[in-house]
């Protein structure tokens, strides 16, 4: 619910309550005052009746004379109005008159109907005022919402469009007509500046770390390569150097994969362009042909749609490459590789032995399916990270009867 | 062939110099932007091997300077940064190739040779090695004037070996040269062996033998003897 609607609701509730209590108090008060007034009039009449020497019915309109004893004092009563055939409330005063003859009881009556009318009028006026007040409150709030809350709406729009990569500092006016909104804007501005500084330092750190480790790696690799060229190396030494060299190459690959992962996590691939995914798959398959031939794999495809995704081309290539490499690496000789591309997903299936362990954990870093493998086990982590970056979902399924593993990347949400 | 090596890391610089001198290049070095700038203004080089991150400047500015001066020198960028943007920018500015650190010296050598070949001879030059002549532009290999039919992989492999004669080429460097990022998809060393076996067989059929030697535990070597 909107803030204004909420406060409005409370205002209206309070106003209604105050008006209800006010109306009741007013009703009771007016009724009481009118009754006192009627009583006073009746008592005045009583005095007049007592003063007069002769008593006779019809002296006053509402005088009833009776020889029967009546309970003395003021009472409420109801009489039937013969013309309108409704019961009408009356106030009556009975007293005994001691005259020359036998004692007589006089009853004076006065209609309360007029007072009821008056209370009705008061209530009507009150309710009308209440209604008008409520309506005007609603209208006022709408007007305020448009006028006073406009800087807030502006801030909200700016926040919604906030993008750390494209425009690191929020475009907000630091001063608005409303102090609270100015404070909000200033706080947000400061926050975005801090965010930008943090992002920048993280980015710098990743880049520097990558740079600083690459250089010693390059030196190691170059020196080892030089050592390998030395003519006088004994075979045992040569093997040692060869192993060292392989290790540096693996380290370099690992470094490359980790840098890629952290770059994706830091959102350092802001540029997107339309990528024709089927072409990426076909290009990659061509590059991997040697490996496919070696394992005598049969590649089949099902191209239901040719979606154009908005991605960083390097990430699209990495995503597809890792999926295909995975499908080739974990395949058995003479197996199959099947890929399906629709507007909603890309699925790559391969045959292979069933895997032990939980499927969700296959995406974990350094999760090796084959412990002796030289690859660091980052391929699927990269796939998942790229998927997460673009809001794609990555699923792994295994169909037991035909031993087919399928990795599916769903583009939509 | 005169090469300028711009690299601020002394250990790497010395390795580069030693590796390239062995191939008969004349190597000059610069350890920073200012020295490099002065040298490219004063002298002509066939190729400049350029590190992008220098202590006193950006290597990309040197590419700009070279292009502004209309230099004939080829430019091979060697950088520890591997972001696509740097790569694209470097190549857009007119660099001939881009190699990310860490790299294999053999790979660097092969690329350097390719650049020089393209630059100096407009691609018309052919490579001679013992009984082989290779015309890189036509992907044609002749053994004593007889064409040697090779697959794409065998040809790439032969060219890589030819770029680094008499040097031990590690299996890793061959794998990465042939397959790049896909090198670790499977046990690529078996492929290298298969391709090498086929290449040797084809050479043998043409009557030449023993060019490619296996160096136990390390890799392969194209022998001049």
XYZ file of C-alpha atoms in Angstrom:
638
model
C 0.000 0.000 0.000
C 1.199 3.466 -0.701
C 2.517 5.567 2.149
C -0.029 8.310 1.471
C -2.947 5.911 1.261
C -1.850 4.413 4.570
C -1.616 7.731 6.399
C -4.834 8.756 4.707
C -6.549 5.715 6.042
C -5.471 6.546 9.583
C -6.545 10.172 9.200
C -9.935 9.121 7.943
C -10.352 6.542 10.675
C -9.506 9.089 13.339
C -11.806 11.716 11.826
C -14.680 9.228 11.669
C -14.103 8.224 15.261
C -13.960 11.821 16.488
C -17.095 12.628 14.530
C -18.935 9.598 15.869
C -18.058 10.406 19.464
C -18.852 14.078 18.817
C -22.223 13.183 17.326
C -23.126 10.959 20.258
C -22.079 13.591 22.768
C -23.949 16.251 20.829
C -27.027 14.048 20.576
C -27.059 13.232 24.254
C -26.278 16.830 25.180
C -28.970 18.349 23.000
C -31.528 15.744 24.075
C -30.714 16.456 27.693
C -30.879 20.196 27.251
C -34.182 19.959 25.392
C -35.652 17.652 28.036
C -34.631 20.038 30.759
C -36.226 22.814 28.760
C -39.479 20.812 28.322
C -39.510 19.935 32.011
C -39.091 23.590 32.857
C -41.991 24.528 30.616
C -44.191 21.860 32.205
C -43.328 23.087 35.699
C -44.124 26.666 34.650
C -47.474 25.474 33.393
C -48.006 23.654 36.668
C -47.473 26.888 38.536
C -49.908 28.644 36.216
C -52.497 25.915 36.733
C -52.079 26.124 40.494
C -52.491 29.865 40.414
C -55.778 29.786 38.541
C -58.844 29.551 40.604
C -60.889 27.303 38.487
C -59.835 24.113 36.861
C -61.388 22.819 33.822
C -60.390 20.543 31.098
C -59.290 22.251 27.985
C -57.735 25.125 29.833
C -54.521 24.211 28.139
C -54.198 21.937 25.083
C -52.537 19.152 26.833
C -54.134 19.123 30.094
C -55.952 16.041 31.176
C -58.067 16.150 34.257
C -58.967 13.058 36.137
C -60.444 12.090 39.398
C -58.369 8.935 39.498
C -55.161 9.259 41.454
C -52.127 9.539 39.174
C -48.472 8.960 40.065
C -47.122 12.402 40.692
C -44.014 13.765 38.967
C -42.351 13.974 35.559
C -42.484 10.935 33.301
C -41.875 9.894 29.708
C -44.801 8.481 27.843
C -45.922 7.621 24.374
C -49.239 8.560 22.828
C -50.781 7.622 19.542
C -51.064 10.471 17.092
C -54.478 9.768 15.560
C -53.830 11.729 12.361
C -50.509 10.146 11.457
C -51.221 6.939 13.338
C -47.767 6.828 14.881
C -46.574 6.716 18.406
C -45.243 10.048 19.524
C -43.021 10.534 22.564
C -44.325 12.890 25.220
C -43.121 14.274 28.483
C -45.802 14.515 31.136
C -46.193 16.073 34.595
C -48.900 14.851 36.918
C -49.862 16.489 40.184
C -52.768 16.722 42.553
C -54.829 19.814 42.822
C -56.629 20.340 46.035
C -59.679 22.394 45.248
C -62.996 23.129 46.860
C -64.385 19.864 45.471
C -62.917 16.392 45.546
C -59.218 16.144 44.793
C -58.295 16.128 41.177
C -55.197 15.028 39.295
C -53.850 17.149 36.527
C -51.572 15.814 33.805
C -49.645 18.219 31.618
C -48.053 16.895 28.425
C -45.609 18.219 25.937
C -44.506 16.544 22.716
C -40.844 15.671 22.370
C -41.158 15.339 18.627
C -39.738 18.747 17.837
C -36.629 18.011 19.854
C -36.092 14.774 17.915
C -36.263 16.725 14.689
C -33.652 19.062 15.959
C -31.303 16.247 16.939
C -31.858 14.740 13.515
C -30.888 18.023 11.881
C -27.773 18.301 13.987
C -26.732 14.803 13.072
C -27.343 15.425 9.387
C -25.198 18.522 9.490
C -22.487 16.668 11.350
C -22.455 13.770 8.880
C -22.407 16.084 5.899
C -19.447 17.950 7.351
C -17.736 14.630 8.030
C -18.270 13.489 4.464
C -16.969 16.762 3.084
C -13.956 16.605 5.359
C -13.102 13.097 4.277
C -13.462 13.939 0.618
C -11.342 17.041 0.946
C -8.687 15.072 2.827
C -8.474 12.547 0.030
C -8.251 15.265 -2.551
C -5.626 17.175 -0.564
C -3.501 14.086 -0.228
C -3.638 13.396 -3.919
C -2.565 16.876 -4.646
C 0.236 16.641 -2.088
C 1.312 13.341 -3.540
C 1.762 14.927 -6.909
C 3.369 18.050 -5.642
C 5.394 17.306 -2.537
C 6.315 13.721 -3.354
C 7.573 14.453 -6.836
C 11.267 14.612 -5.738
C 10.765 11.239 -4.100
C 9.375 9.770 -7.297
C 12.324 11.248 -9.135
C 14.748 9.604 -6.686
C 12.938 6.326 -7.119
C 13.203 6.503 -10.909
C 16.907 7.321 -10.660
C 17.478 4.376 -8.321
C 15.609 2.016 -10.560
C 17.796 2.948 -13.502
C 20.987 2.796 -11.444
C 23.773 0.886 -13.087
C 27.183 0.701 -11.477
C 28.971 0.058 -14.730
C 27.479 2.736 -16.909
C 26.846 5.592 -14.558
C 28.538 4.957 -11.242
C 27.286 8.092 -9.443
C 23.548 8.663 -9.108
C 22.148 11.682 -10.918
C 20.152 13.198 -8.055
C 19.681 16.828 -7.058
C 21.169 17.211 -3.560
C 18.596 19.894 -2.676
C 14.839 19.562 -2.951
C 12.037 21.647 -1.407
C 11.547 18.973 1.259
C 14.328 18.508 3.807
C 13.756 14.790 4.277
C 14.065 14.135 0.575
C 17.196 16.253 0.359
C 18.680 14.159 3.139
C 17.635 10.979 1.381
C 19.214 12.139 -1.857
C 22.429 13.140 -0.124
C 22.619 9.789 1.641
C 22.033 7.977 -1.642
C 24.639 10.068 -3.404
C 27.186 9.254 -0.733
C 26.254 5.602 -0.932
C 26.677 5.479 -4.679
C 30.046 7.210 -4.407
C 31.176 4.658 -1.851
C 29.833 1.867 -4.007
C 31.675 3.190 -7.009
C 34.923 3.488 -5.058
C 34.550 -0.056 -3.705
C 33.741 -1.428 -7.128
C 36.679 0.384 -8.648
C 39.093 -0.843 -6.008
C 37.824 -4.396 -6.353
C 38.217 -4.170 -10.099
C 41.693 -2.707 -9.733
C 42.592 -5.401 -7.256
C 41.454 -8.190 -9.564
C 43.304 -6.641 -12.458
C 46.447 -6.004 -10.462
C 46.373 -9.451 -8.891
C 45.911 -10.993 -12.305
C 48.668 -8.874 -13.742
C 51.084 -9.444 -10.903
C 50.691 -13.228 -10.984
C 50.885 -13.430 -14.734
C 54.308 -11.858 -14.877
C 56.075 -14.319 -12.543
C 54.251 -17.150 -14.303
C 55.541 -15.885 -17.627
C 59.055 -15.711 -16.211
C 58.827 -19.250 -14.827
C 57.555 -20.561 -18.104
C 60.182 -18.743 -20.140
C 63.060 -19.804 -17.900
C 61.933 -23.421 -17.883
C 61.627 -23.358 -21.653
C 65.192 -22.018 -21.855
C 66.341 -24.730 -19.522
C 64.733 -27.316 -21.779
C 66.809 -26.053 -24.681
C 70.058 -26.684 -22.839
C 71.911 -29.420 -24.680
C 73.616 -30.959 -21.712
C 70.496 -31.894 -19.755
C 70.526 -35.453 -18.544
C 67.302 -37.380 -19.234
C 66.377 -37.509 -15.534
C 66.826 -33.754 -15.171
C 65.023 -33.167 -18.426
C 62.037 -35.092 -17.129
C 62.017 -33.030 -13.953
C 62.098 -29.830 -15.914
C 59.378 -31.186 -18.208
C 57.149 -31.922 -15.233
C 57.775 -28.481 -13.798
C 56.920 -26.973 -17.112
C 53.626 -28.902 -17.287
C 52.820 -27.704 -13.786
C 53.336 -24.051 -14.723
C 51.115 -24.491 -17.753
C 48.402 -25.965 -15.540
C 48.842 -23.157 -13.065
C 48.494 -20.641 -15.882
C 45.254 -22.284 -17.031
C 43.893 -22.345 -13.521
C 44.804 -18.707 -13.115
C 43.036 -17.844 -16.319
C 39.861 -19.648 -15.239
C 39.849 -18.053 -11.792
C 40.389 -14.597 -13.221
C 37.487 -15.174 -15.576
C 35.261 -16.286 -12.689
C 36.088 -13.294 -10.543
C 35.624 -10.953 -13.477
C 32.162 -12.354 -14.077
C 31.364 -12.040 -10.391
C 32.475 -8.425 -10.419
C 30.253 -7.795 -13.399
C 33.146 -6.737 -15.572
C 31.449 -7.729 -18.798
C 29.005 -4.873 -19.198
C 29.008 -4.763 -22.984
C 26.384 -6.863 -24.609
C 25.652 -7.404 -28.239
C 23.349 -9.709 -30.136
C 24.875 -13.172 -30.242
C 23.650 -15.850 -32.633
C 23.971 -18.861 -30.376
C 23.674 -21.572 -33.024
C 26.673 -20.083 -34.810
C 28.672 -20.017 -31.592
C 27.897 -23.704 -31.066
C 28.794 -24.619 -34.624
C 32.062 -22.647 -34.515
C 33.052 -24.300 -31.308
C 32.185 -27.744 -32.602
C 34.424 -27.096 -35.585
C 37.314 -26.170 -33.295
C 36.709 -29.265 -31.214
C 36.439 -31.572 -34.230
C 39.745 -33.250 -33.459
C 38.586 -34.282 -30.024
C 35.237 -35.438 -31.357
C 36.927 -37.545 -34.021
C 39.338 -38.980 -31.519
C 36.544 -40.265 -29.318
C 34.550 -41.299 -32.392
C 31.570 -39.350 -31.147
C 28.409 -38.921 -33.177
C 27.201 -35.344 -33.066
C 23.504 -34.759 -33.631
C 21.596 -31.545 -33.370
C 18.087 -30.232 -33.239
C 17.730 -26.589 -34.169
C 14.181 -25.570 -33.349
C 14.859 -21.873 -33.197
C 17.793 -19.580 -33.685
C 17.652 -17.284 -30.678
C 19.613 -14.096 -30.648
C 20.804 -13.451 -27.117
C 22.192 -10.242 -25.758
C 25.512 -11.292 -24.279
C 29.163 -10.428 -24.152
C 30.563 -12.428 -27.103
C 33.491 -13.766 -25.089
C 31.142 -15.032 -22.391
C 28.823 -16.646 -24.927
C 31.820 -18.406 -26.419
C 33.087 -19.466 -23.011
C 29.664 -20.770 -21.995
C 29.257 -22.879 -25.123
C 32.907 -23.949 -25.133
C 32.811 -25.202 -21.561
C 29.568 -27.098 -22.134
C 30.921 -28.803 -25.232
C 34.297 -29.537 -23.679
C 32.489 -31.049 -20.733
C 30.342 -33.205 -23.009
C 33.392 -34.449 -24.889
C 35.617 -34.933 -21.869
C 33.130 -37.055 -19.957
C 32.013 -39.115 -22.906
C 33.028 -42.629 -23.707
C 34.542 -43.805 -26.933
C 31.978 -44.102 -29.706
C 29.371 -42.227 -27.681
C 26.991 -39.499 -28.720
C 26.736 -35.755 -28.332
C 23.398 -34.147 -28.943
C 22.565 -30.471 -28.801
C 19.174 -28.835 -28.892
C 18.589 -25.152 -29.352
C 15.159 -23.587 -28.937
C 14.054 -20.058 -28.223
C 13.973 -20.940 -24.513
C 16.995 -23.114 -23.896
C 20.213 -24.707 -25.068
C 20.639 -28.318 -24.026
C 23.789 -30.351 -24.567
C 23.604 -34.076 -23.858
C 26.280 -36.671 -23.870
C 26.493 -40.329 -23.152
C 28.664 -41.428 -20.294
C 28.789 -43.498 -17.162
C 26.501 -42.525 -14.299
C 28.073 -40.194 -11.774
C 28.108 -40.583 -8.057
C 27.175 -37.599 -5.936
C 24.659 -34.842 -5.892
C 24.056 -33.096 -9.234
C 23.923 -29.650 -7.623
C 27.486 -30.095 -6.438
C 28.852 -30.670 -9.937
C 28.809 -26.914 -10.384
C 31.039 -26.299 -7.385
C 34.503 -24.996 -7.965
C 37.273 -27.536 -8.179
C 34.676 -30.287 -8.309
C 36.412 -32.974 -10.262
C 34.447 -35.853 -11.611
C 37.624 -37.641 -12.358
C 40.176 -37.170 -9.619
C 43.141 -37.940 -11.847
C 42.095 -35.400 -14.461
C 44.489 -32.548 -15.054
C 41.738 -30.024 -15.541
C 41.038 -27.991 -12.431
C 37.287 -28.662 -12.565
C 36.203 -25.101 -13.136
C 34.350 -25.543 -16.430
C 30.884 -26.030 -15.014
C 31.428 -23.327 -12.399
C 32.142 -20.952 -15.240
C 28.998 -22.111 -17.041
C 26.933 -21.536 -13.935
C 28.516 -18.182 -13.215
C 27.871 -16.935 -16.732
C 24.308 -18.217 -16.443
C 23.824 -16.377 -13.183
C 25.287 -13.221 -14.692
C 22.640 -13.130 -17.402
C 19.826 -14.567 -15.280
C 19.860 -17.945 -17.043
C 19.246 -21.173 -15.181
C 21.498 -24.175 -15.577
C 20.091 -27.665 -14.963
C 21.738 -31.023 -14.920
C 19.705 -34.148 -15.529
C 20.693 -37.750 -15.956
C 18.523 -40.282 -17.692
C 19.495 -43.683 -16.347
C 18.193 -46.116 -19.008
C 20.277 -44.739 -21.877
C 22.954 -43.168 -19.612
C 22.584 -39.677 -21.021
C 23.766 -36.600 -19.160
C 22.099 -33.352 -20.112
C 23.064 -29.832 -19.210
C 20.395 -27.331 -20.015
C 20.739 -23.544 -19.993
C 17.358 -21.812 -19.849
C 17.429 -18.253 -21.084
C 14.161 -16.879 -19.781
C 13.228 -16.386 -16.165
C 66.326 -8.682 -38.447
C 66.211 -6.045 -35.770
C 63.808 -6.321 -32.912
C 63.017 -3.986 -30.049
C 61.894 -5.714 -26.888
C 59.941 -3.430 -24.579
C 59.538 -5.226 -21.269
C 60.052 -3.886 -17.770
C 60.618 -7.243 -16.118
C 64.401 -7.927 -16.337
C 64.128 -11.716 -15.953
C 61.629 -12.041 -18.743
C 63.509 -9.564 -20.897
C 66.719 -11.563 -20.665
C 64.903 -14.792 -21.574
C 63.341 -13.161 -24.601
C 66.639 -11.729 -25.725
C 68.458 -15.007 -25.350
C 65.738 -17.012 -27.090
C 65.497 -14.631 -30.028
C 69.254 -14.033 -30.428
C 69.607 -17.752 -30.870
C 67.526 -17.369 -34.021
C 69.853 -14.685 -35.357
C 67.790 -11.636 -34.496
C 69.455 -8.435 -33.414
C 67.714 -7.547 -30.181
C 67.561 -4.227 -28.465
C 65.749 -3.704 -25.235
C 63.879 -0.974 -23.436
C 62.764 -1.240 -19.841
C 60.182 1.511 -19.921
C 58.057 3.821 -21.968
C 60.530 6.696 -22.239
C 63.474 4.619 -23.407
C 61.253 2.757 -25.840
C 59.804 5.981 -27.205
C 63.272 7.407 -27.756
C 64.433 4.270 -29.528
C 61.519 3.983 -31.908
C 61.956 7.652 -32.774
C 65.668 7.185 -33.481
C 65.932 3.773 -35.110
C 64.056 1.499 -37.448
C 63.036 -1.962 -36.310
C 61.568 -4.909 -38.129
C 59.380 -5.712 -35.202
C 58.567 -4.289 -31.791
C 57.696 -6.684 -29.009
C 55.626 -4.626 -26.674
C 54.501 -5.013 -23.088
C 51.434 -2.871 -22.404
C 51.841 -2.151 -18.711
C 55.023 -0.174 -18.311
C 56.165 1.622 -15.174
C 56.198 5.036 -16.833
C 53.501 4.776 -19.456
C 51.113 2.753 -21.493
C 52.405 0.552 -24.285
C 49.369 1.391 -26.402
C 50.730 4.933 -26.746
C 53.843 3.454 -28.336
C 51.653 1.689 -30.893
C 50.036 5.057 -31.629
C 53.450 6.685 -32.025
C 54.651 3.948 -34.384
C 51.542 4.250 -36.520
C 51.687 8.057 -36.515
C 55.274 7.902 -37.760
C 54.270 5.476 -40.490
C 56.767 2.935 -39.198
C 57.250 -0.284 -41.155
C 57.849 -2.208 -37.955
C 55.477 -4.994 -37.020
C 54.015 -4.837 -33.540
C 53.467 -7.830 -31.295
C 51.780 -6.944 -28.038
C 52.628 -9.113 -25.066
C 50.496 -8.277 -22.110
C 49.589 -9.541 -18.692
C 46.158 -8.073 -19.241
C 43.919 -10.360 -21.174
C 40.748 -8.340 -21.215
C 39.055 -8.419 -24.567
C 38.947 -4.623 -24.636
C 42.715 -4.310 -24.478
C 43.068 -6.883 -27.192
C 40.567 -5.203 -29.478
C 41.987 -1.749 -28.826
C 45.539 -2.931 -29.455
C 44.633 -4.554 -32.750
C 42.484 -1.602 -33.785
C 45.396 0.740 -33.194
C 47.369 -1.299 -35.703
C 49.208 -3.936 -33.702
C 49.754 -7.127 -35.696
C 49.158 -9.649 -32.965
C 48.420 -9.994 -29.293
C 49.748 -12.571 -26.892
C 48.682 -12.835 -23.266
C 51.125 -13.670 -20.501
C 52.114 -16.292 -19.622
C 53.069 -17.545 -23.054
C 55.330 -20.159 -24.565
C 58.529 -18.747 -26.022
C 58.066 -21.045 -29.016
C 54.612 -19.606 -29.610
C 55.947 -16.067 -29.374
C 58.697 -16.943 -31.815
C 56.235 -18.447 -34.288
C 54.007 -15.404 -34.170
C 56.942 -13.036 -34.463
C 58.130 -14.851 -37.560
C 54.662 -14.737 -39.064
C 54.501 -10.983 -38.527
C 57.914 -10.340 -40.024
C 57.118 -12.579 -42.965
C 53.887 -10.704 -43.667
C 55.445 -7.270 -43.170
C 58.767 -7.514 -44.960
C 57.954 -9.678 -47.894
C 54.282 -9.052 -48.431
C 53.833 -12.730 -47.878
C 55.817 -13.717 -50.937
C 58.579 -15.368 -49.075
C 58.909 -19.074 -48.756
C 60.576 -20.982 -45.980
C 63.389 -23.371 -46.689
C 64.380 -26.180 -44.402
C 66.651 -28.929 -45.637
C 64.639 -30.612 -48.374
C 61.439 -28.741 -47.551
C 60.157 -25.521 -49.006
C 57.006 -24.055 -47.543
C 54.888 -21.329 -49.115
C 52.881 -20.073 -46.156
C 50.441 -18.042 -48.221
C 49.333 -20.982 -50.256
C 49.724 -23.442 -47.421
C 51.901 -25.381 -49.812
C 54.716 -27.691 -48.768
C 57.179 -29.066 -51.285
C 59.653 -31.872 -50.699
C 62.290 -31.613 -53.377
C 59.749 -29.862 -55.639
C 57.138 -32.468 -54.958
C 53.957 -31.410 -53.189
C 53.375 -32.882 -49.758
C 49.671 -33.243 -49.013
C 49.019 -32.376 -45.379
C 45.953 -31.945 -43.234
C 45.362 -28.569 -41.647
C 46.647 -29.781 -38.263
C 49.738 -31.416 -39.754
C 50.507 -28.263 -41.680
C 50.087 -26.044 -38.605
C 52.268 -28.415 -36.654
C 54.986 -28.410 -39.310
C 54.942 -24.628 -39.512
C 55.237 -24.364 -35.741
C 58.220 -26.725 -35.805
C 59.760 -24.773 -38.671
C 59.483 -21.558 -36.703
C 61.525 -23.117 -33.913
C 64.134 -25.349 -35.524
C 66.606 -27.103 -33.276
C 64.575 -26.284 -30.223
C 62.683 -28.549 -27.937
C 58.981 -27.867 -28.301
C 57.016 -28.958 -25.279
C 53.842 -30.932 -25.771
C 51.995 -28.206 -23.888
C 53.146 -25.468 -26.217
C 52.252 -27.558 -29.279
C 48.817 -28.344 -27.846
C 48.105 -24.704 -27.097
C 49.389 -23.612 -30.460
C 47.117 -26.053 -32.251
C 43.994 -25.897 -30.117
C 44.277 -22.745 -28.038
C 41.820 -22.702 -25.160
C 40.490 -26.124 -26.071
C 43.869 -27.701 -25.426
C 42.768 -29.291 -22.166
C 39.536 -30.787 -23.524
C 41.017 -34.237 -23.591
C 44.424 -35.709 -23.330
C 45.618 -33.604 -26.238
C 49.093 -35.087 -26.063
C 47.762 -38.224 -27.716
C 46.535 -36.095 -30.600
C 49.901 -34.486 -30.977
C 51.412 -37.902 -31.139
C 48.878 -38.999 -33.788
C 49.427 -35.910 -35.913
C 53.190 -36.197 -35.566
C 53.117 -39.834 -36.496
C 51.145 -39.023 -39.656
C 53.442 -36.142 -40.517
C 56.525 -38.292 -40.099
C 54.972 -41.011 -42.201
C 54.175 -38.587 -45.027
C 57.695 -37.183 -44.918
C 59.102 -40.670 -44.922
C 57.048 -41.582 -47.972
C 58.699 -38.677 -49.788
C 62.039 -40.038 -48.817
C 62.962 -37.640 -46.055
C 63.269 -38.968 -42.576
C 64.333 -38.167 -39.103
C 63.491 -34.460 -39.186
C 61.348 -34.625 -36.114
C 62.892 -36.101 -33.027
C 61.199 -37.109 -29.837
C 62.968 -35.764 -26.791
C 62.062 -38.064 -23.968
C 60.084 -36.466 -21.156
C 60.059 -33.044 -22.787
C 58.656 -32.876 -26.274
C 59.753 -32.765 -29.901
C 62.464 -31.123 -31.889
C 62.957 -30.331 -35.550
C 66.508 -31.278 -36.241
C 68.798 -29.587 -38.769
C 71.296 -32.418 -38.765
